[in-house]
Coordinates of C-alpha atoms in Angstrom, one line a residue:
X2 CA -174.1 13.4 -5.3
X3 CA -176.9 12.0 -2.7
X4 CA -179.1 8.9 -3.0
X5 CA -182.4 10.4 -4.1
X6 CA -185.4 7.7 -3.7
X7 CA -184.0 6.1 -0.7
X8 CA -182.7 6.9 3.0
X9 CA -179.0 7.9 3.2
X10 CA -176.6 4.9 4.3
X11 CA -173.2 4.1 4.3
X12 CA -171.6 2.9 0.8
X13 CA -168.8 0.4 0.6
X14 CA -169.0 -1.1 3.9
X15 CA -167.0 -4.4 3.7
X16 CA -166.8 -4.8 7.3
X17 CA -170.5 -5.0 7.5
X18 CA -171.0 -2.4 10.3
X19 CA -173.9 -0.6 8.5
X20 CA -174.6 2.9 10.4
X21 CA -172.3 1.7 13.5
X22 CA -168.8 2.7 13.5
X23 CA -169.5 4.9 10.3
X24 CA -168.7 8.7 11.3
X25 CA -172.1 10.9 11.0
X26 CA -174.1 7.6 10.2
X27 CA -177.0 10.0 10.8
X28 CA -176.6 12.5 8.3
X29 CA -176.8 12.0 4.4
X30 CA -173.8 9.9 3.1
X31 CA -171.9 11.0 0.1
X32 CA -171.9 8.3 -2.3
X33 CA -168.5 7.0 -3.4
X34 CA -168.7 5.4 -6.7
X35 CA -166.2 3.9 -8.9
X36 CA -165.4 5.5 -12.2
X37 CA -167.6 3.4 -14.4
X38 CA -170.6 4.6 -12.0
X39 CA -169.7 8.3 -12.3
X40 CA -169.6 8.0 -16.0
X41 CA -173.1 6.3 -16.3
X42 CA -174.6 8.8 -13.7
X43 CA -173.3 11.6 -15.6
X44 CA -174.7 10.3 -19.1
X45 CA -178.1 10.1 -17.4
X46 CA -177.8 13.8 -16.0
X47 CA -177.0 14.8 -19.6
X48 CA -180.1 13.1 -20.9
X49 CA -182.3 14.7 -18.4
X50 CA -180.9 18.1 -19.1
X51 CA -181.9 17.9 -22.6
X52 CA -178.4 17.3 -24.0
X53 CA -177.9 14.9 -26.8
X54 CA -175.3 12.3 -26.7
X55 CA -172.2 13.2 -29.3
X56 CA -173.1 9.9 -31.2
X57 CA -176.5 11.0 -31.9
X58 CA -175.3 14.7 -33.2
X59 CA -172.5 13.3 -35.3
X60 CA -175.3 10.7 -37.1
X61 CA -177.7 13.8 -37.5
X62 CA -174.6 15.8 -39.1
X63 CA -173.9 12.9 -41.7
X64 CA -177.6 12.4 -42.4
X65 CA -178.1 16.2 -43.4
X66 CA -175.2 16.0 -45.5
X67 CA -176.4 12.8 -47.5
X68 CA -179.7 14.7 -47.9
X69 CA -178.0 17.8 -49.5
X70 CA -176.2 15.9 -52.1
X71 CA -177.6 14.2 -55.0
X72 CA -178.3 10.3 -55.4
X73 CA -175.1 9.6 -57.0
X74 CA -172.9 12.1 -54.7
X75 CA -174.2 10.1 -51.6
X76 CA -171.6 7.4 -51.8
X77 CA -168.9 9.2 -53.9
X78 CA -166.9 10.3 -50.7
X79 CA -165.4 13.8 -50.3
X80 CA -165.1 16.1 -53.3
X81 CA -161.4 16.4 -54.4
X82 CA -159.7 19.8 -53.7
X83 CA -159.0 21.7 -57.0
X84 CA -155.3 22.0 -57.8
X85 CA -153.6 25.2 -56.3
X86 CA -152.8 27.9 -58.6
X87 CA -150.5 29.6 -56.2
X88 CA -146.9 30.4 -57.8
X89 CA -143.8 31.4 -55.8
X90 CA -143.2 34.8 -55.5
X91 CA -140.5 35.8 -58.6
X92 CA -138.1 37.5 -55.7
X93 CA -137.5 34.0 -54.5
X94 CA -134.9 32.1 -56.4
X95 CA -135.0 28.1 -56.4
X96 CA -133.0 26.8 -53.7
X97 CA -129.5 25.5 -54.7
X98 CA -128.9 21.8 -54.7
X99 CA -126.7 20.5 -51.7
X100 CA -123.0 19.8 -52.5
X101 CA -120.4 18.2 -50.3
X102 CA -117.6 20.8 -49.5
X103 CA -114.4 20.9 -51.3
X104 CA -111.6 18.4 -50.0
X105 CA -108.9 20.0 -48.2
X106 CA -105.6 20.1 -49.9
X107 CA -103.6 17.2 -48.5
X108 CA -106.5 15.1 -47.6
X109 CA -106.4 11.4 -48.7
X110 CA -108.5 10.7 -52.0
X111 CA -112.4 9.9 -51.4
X112 CA -112.8 11.6 -48.1
X113 CA -114.3 14.9 -47.1
X114 CA -111.6 17.4 -45.5
X115 CA -113.5 18.3 -42.6
X116 CA -112.1 19.1 -39.2
X117 CA -112.2 15.9 -37.1
X118 CA -110.7 16.3 -33.6
X119 CA -111.3 14.2 -30.5
X120 CA -110.9 16.4 -27.3
X121 CA -110.1 14.7 -24.1
X122 CA -110.6 17.1 -21.3
X123 CA -108.4 17.0 -18.2
X124 CA -111.4 16.8 -15.9
X125 CA -112.3 13.4 -17.5
X126 CA -109.2 11.8 -16.7
X127 CA -108.9 8.9 -14.2
X128 CA -107.5 10.2 -10.8
X129 CA -105.3 8.4 -8.4
X130 CA -104.9 10.0 -5.0
X131 CA -102.4 8.6 -2.4
X132 CA -100.7 10.6 0.4
X133 CA -97.7 12.6 -1.4
X134 CA -99.0 11.4 -5.0
X135 CA -101.5 12.6 -7.2
X136 CA -101.8 11.0 -10.8
X137 CA -104.2 11.7 -13.7
X138 CA -104.7 8.7 -16.4
X139 CA -105.7 9.5 -20.0
X140 CA -106.0 5.9 -20.8
X141 CA -107.4 3.0 -18.9
X142 CA -104.9 1.9 -16.0
X143 CA -105.3 -0.5 -13.2
X144 CA -108.6 -0.4 -11.6
X145 CA -109.9 2.4 -14.1
X146 CA -111.1 0.8 -17.4
X147 CA -113.0 2.5 -20.4
X148 CA -113.2 0.4 -23.4
X149 CA -113.1 3.9 -25.3
X150 CA -109.9 4.8 -23.6
X151 CA -107.4 1.9 -23.8
X152 CA -104.9 3.2 -26.4
X153 CA -104.1 5.5 -29.3
X154 CA -102.1 3.9 -31.8
X155 CA -98.8 2.6 -29.8
X156 CA -99.7 5.0 -27.0
X157 CA -101.0 3.2 -24.2
X158 CA -100.3 5.4 -21.1
X159 CA -100.3 9.1 -20.7
X160 CA -100.1 10.1 -17.0
X161 CA -99.9 13.7 -15.5
X162 CA -97.9 13.0 -12.1
X163 CA -97.7 15.4 -9.3
X164 CA -95.1 14.2 -6.1
X165 CA -94.6 15.6 -2.8
X166 CA -91.0 16.4 -1.5
X167 CA -89.2 12.9 -1.2
X168 CA -92.4 10.9 -2.5
X169 CA -92.8 8.8 -5.5
X170 CA -92.8 5.3 -6.9
X171 CA -90.6 2.6 -5.3
X172 CA -88.7 -0.1 -7.4
X173 CA -91.0 -1.8 -10.0
X174 CA -90.7 -3.9 -13.2
X175 CA -91.4 -2.9 -16.8
X176 CA -91.4 -4.7 -20.1
X177 CA -91.9 -4.2 -23.7
X178 CA -92.5 -0.6 -23.3
X179 CA -90.7 2.8 -24.3
X180 CA -91.3 5.0 -21.1
X181 CA -90.9 8.7 -21.8
X182 CA -90.7 11.0 -19.0
X183 CA -90.6 15.0 -19.4
X184 CA -90.3 17.2 -16.3
X185 CA -92.3 20.2 -16.0
X186 CA -91.4 21.5 -12.6
X187 CA -89.1 20.4 -9.7
X188 CA -86.6 17.6 -9.7
X189 CA -86.9 13.9 -10.4
X190 CA -84.7 11.3 -9.2
X191 CA -84.5 8.2 -11.4
X192 CA -82.7 4.9 -10.7
X193 CA -82.9 1.7 -12.5
X194 CA -81.8 -2.0 -12.5
X195 CA -79.2 -1.2 -15.2
X196 CA -77.2 1.1 -12.8
X197 CA -78.3 4.3 -14.0
X198 CA -79.1 7.1 -11.7
X199 CA -80.2 10.5 -13.0
X200 CA -81.7 13.6 -11.9
X201 CA -84.1 15.4 -14.5
X202 CA -84.9 19.0 -14.0
X203 CA -87.6 21.2 -15.3
X204 CA -87.3 21.1 -19.1
X205 CA -85.5 17.7 -19.5
X206 CA -86.7 14.4 -20.8
X207 CA -85.7 10.8 -20.3
X208 CA -86.3 7.6 -22.2
X209 CA -86.1 4.2 -20.5
X210 CA -86.5 1.3 -23.0
X211 CA -87.9 -1.5 -21.0
X212 CA -87.6 -4.3 -23.6
X213 CA -87.0 -7.7 -22.3
X214 CA -87.5 -6.2 -18.8
X215 CA -86.0 -3.5 -16.4
X216 CA -86.9 -2.3 -12.8
X217 CA -86.9 1.5 -11.9
X218 CA -88.0 3.8 -9.0
X219 CA -89.0 7.4 -9.9
X220 CA -88.7 10.0 -6.7
X221 CA -89.2 13.5 -5.9
X222 CA -86.4 15.2 -4.7
X223 CA -86.3 16.3 -1.3
X224 CA -86.1 20.1 -1.8
X225 CA -89.6 20.2 -3.4
X226 CA -92.4 18.9 -5.3
X227 CA -92.1 17.6 -9.1
X228 CA -94.7 17.5 -11.8
X229 CA -94.0 15.4 -14.8
X230 CA -95.5 14.0 -17.8
X231 CA -95.2 10.2 -18.1
X232 CA -96.0 8.2 -21.7
X233 CA -95.8 4.6 -22.4
X234 CA -95.5 3.1 -25.8
X235 CA -95.9 -0.6 -26.6
X236 CA -92.8 -1.8 -28.2
X237 CA -90.4 -5.0 -29.0
X238 CA -90.6 -7.1 -26.0
X239 CA -87.2 -8.4 -26.9
X240 CA -85.2 -5.3 -27.2
X241 CA -82.3 -4.7 -25.1
X242 CA -83.0 -2.3 -22.2
X243 CA -81.5 1.0 -22.2
X244 CA -81.9 4.6 -20.7
X245 CA -80.9 8.1 -22.2
X246 CA -82.0 11.7 -21.3
X247 CA -81.8 15.0 -22.7
X248 CA -82.2 18.8 -22.0
X249 CA -83.9 21.5 -24.0
X250 CA -80.6 23.2 -24.6
X251 CA -79.4 19.9 -26.4
X252 CA -83.0 19.8 -28.2
X253 CA -82.8 23.5 -29.3
X254 CA -80.5 22.7 -32.4
X255 CA -83.4 20.4 -33.8
X256 CA -86.3 23.1 -33.3
X257 CA -88.0 25.8 -35.5
X258 CA -88.6 29.5 -35.8
X259 CA -92.0 28.5 -34.5
X260 CA -91.1 27.4 -31.2
X261 CA -91.1 23.5 -31.9
X262 CA -88.3 21.4 -30.7
X263 CA -87.9 17.7 -31.4
X264 CA -87.2 15.6 -28.5
X265 CA -87.7 12.2 -29.7
X266 CA -87.7 10.6 -33.0
X267 CA -86.1 11.5 -36.3
X268 CA -84.2 14.6 -36.2
X269 CA -84.3 14.6 -32.4
X270 CA -81.5 13.9 -29.5
X271 CA -83.4 10.9 -28.3
X272 CA -84.7 7.8 -30.0
X273 CA -87.6 5.1 -29.2
X274 CA -88.0 1.7 -30.6
X275 CA -91.4 2.6 -32.4
X276 CA -91.1 3.3 -36.2
X277 CA -92.3 6.6 -37.2
X278 CA -93.0 7.9 -33.7
X279 CA -91.7 11.6 -32.8
X280 CA -92.3 13.7 -29.7
X281 CA -92.2 17.5 -30.0
X282 CA -92.2 20.3 -27.3
X283 CA -94.3 23.5 -28.6
X284 CA -93.7 26.6 -26.9
X285 CA -96.1 29.5 -27.7
X286 CA -96.1 33.2 -26.6
X287 CA -99.4 34.9 -26.2
X288 CA -100.9 35.4 -29.7
X289 CA -98.4 32.8 -31.3
X290 CA -99.3 29.9 -33.7
X291 CA -97.7 26.5 -34.7
X292 CA -98.7 24.0 -37.2
X293 CA -98.8 20.5 -35.8
X294 CA -97.1 17.7 -37.5
X295 CA -99.2 15.7 -40.5
X296 CA -99.4 12.3 -39.5
X297 CA -102.0 9.6 -39.3
X298 CA -102.1 10.1 -35.8
X299 CA -101.4 12.8 -33.5
X300 CA -101.6 13.4 -29.7
X301 CA -101.3 17.1 -28.5
X302 CA -101.4 17.5 -24.4
X303 CA -101.7 21.2 -23.1
X304 CA -99.2 21.3 -20.5
X305 CA -99.8 24.7 -19.4
X306 CA -101.4 27.8 -20.9
X307 CA -104.4 27.8 -23.1
X308 CA -105.1 27.3 -26.8
X309 CA -107.8 29.7 -28.7
X310 CA -110.7 28.4 -30.9
X311 CA -109.4 28.3 -34.5
X312 CA -109.1 25.0 -36.3
X313 CA -109.9 23.1 -33.1
X314 CA -113.5 24.4 -32.7
X315 CA -113.5 25.2 -29.0
X316 CA -110.7 26.2 -26.8
X317 CA -108.3 24.0 -24.6
X318 CA -106.7 24.7 -21.3
X319 CA -103.9 23.1 -19.1
X320 CA -104.5 19.4 -18.7
X321 CA -106.7 18.9 -21.8
X322 CA -105.5 17.1 -25.0
X323 CA -106.7 16.6 -28.6
X324 CA -106.4 13.2 -30.6
X325 CA -106.3 13.8 -34.7
X326 CA -106.7 10.7 -36.7
X327 CA -106.0 10.7 -40.4
X328 CA -106.6 14.5 -40.8
X329 CA -104.6 17.2 -42.7
X330 CA -102.4 19.6 -40.4
X331 CA -103.9 21.9 -37.9
X332 CA -102.9 25.2 -36.9
X333 CA -103.1 26.1 -33.2
X334 CA -103.0 29.4 -31.3
X335 CA -102.2 30.5 -27.8
X336 CA -104.2 33.2 -26.0
X337 CA -101.5 33.1 -23.1
X338 CA -97.8 31.7 -22.8
X339 CA -98.5 27.9 -23.6
X340 CA -96.6 24.6 -23.5
X341 CA -97.6 21.7 -25.9
X342 CA -96.3 18.0 -25.7
X343 CA -97.0 16.4 -29.1
X344 CA -96.9 12.9 -30.2
X345 CA -97.1 12.0 -33.9
X346 CA -97.0 8.5 -35.3
X347 CA -96.5 7.9 -39.0

C-alpha cells in the first residue's frame, strides 16, 4: 500500500535522515506499518468496498430470528430437541459387561493371574571395557548407578565377564557375600587367601563364601580367553569363609528329563548361605521346553541361544534376562539350542 494524499517519503526513520541515506528516496516508498495499523487499514478497505463487518452481520441475523418468533418465544432460548426414536438394530446384541480374567491355577488369593515378567535386555547392561577385559553388569556397580536396578532379592550382582588370555582380576577383598561363578567357555584360574587354587573349565561352577572376609584373584588361562557368569548374593557377614566347586557331571545326578540340572541349593552338589536359594542350569535343544521353578522370585539369564515367544510375550536372545516376582510357573521354549542359568529364591 502507498500513501494516497501526500508525497511519498521514508517511513520509520529513527536516525532522522529523511530522504538522505535512504535507497530510492525519490521513488514511491512502501509503507512499513505495524500489525495494528494493517488491521485498521484492512477494516477501512472493507468498508469502502461495501462489505459489512462480521459483528453487524451477526446482529442482523439475531434481529431477524427474534422478529420471526412470537413475543413469548423471543426470550425463551432455543427450542428443545425432540427425543430420539431410533432403536438399535435387532441384529446387534447388547455388549457384555466386563469381567476380570479367571485366576490362574496356583496364583495367590486376591491376585489376578496375569503374566507379569520384567525383561532385562543385554543391550541395557552397564559395560566396563579395559584392555583384556569386558564386563557387562546387570545391576548398579561401581560408577554405574540406576535406582531401579540395585538388586533382585538377595541377588546384588550379575556380571557377564570376558577375559583375554592371561588377563583378569588381581587379588581383591570380599565380605558378606556368596560368590557363584559359572564358566561358559575357556578356563578360569582361581586363587584365594584360604589357600585354594582351582582351574574351572567350561561347564564347571565354583562357590566362594566371603563371610567375615576373604581375598581372591581370577585370571584367564594363558592358552585362550574365558567367558564366565558371576553372581553375588548378600549373605551372613559373620560366616566362616569357604570355597567349593563342582562340574556338570557331578550335577547330572540332580537333574531331570527336561534338561534342568541343580547346581546350587536344595538337592544340588553346592550350597550357599542364603535360605531358599537355588541355582539351576537349563539346557534345551531346538524346539525344547522347560518349566521354570515356582518361587516368589525367579531370575533367568540366557547364556546362549534364544527363547521363543510363548508365555514371555516376546523372544529373548543371548545376554537377555527376565525377572519374575510372585507369579505362577512359566514354560519357556527354545528356537535353537539354548542354555539358561536360573536363580530362584523362596
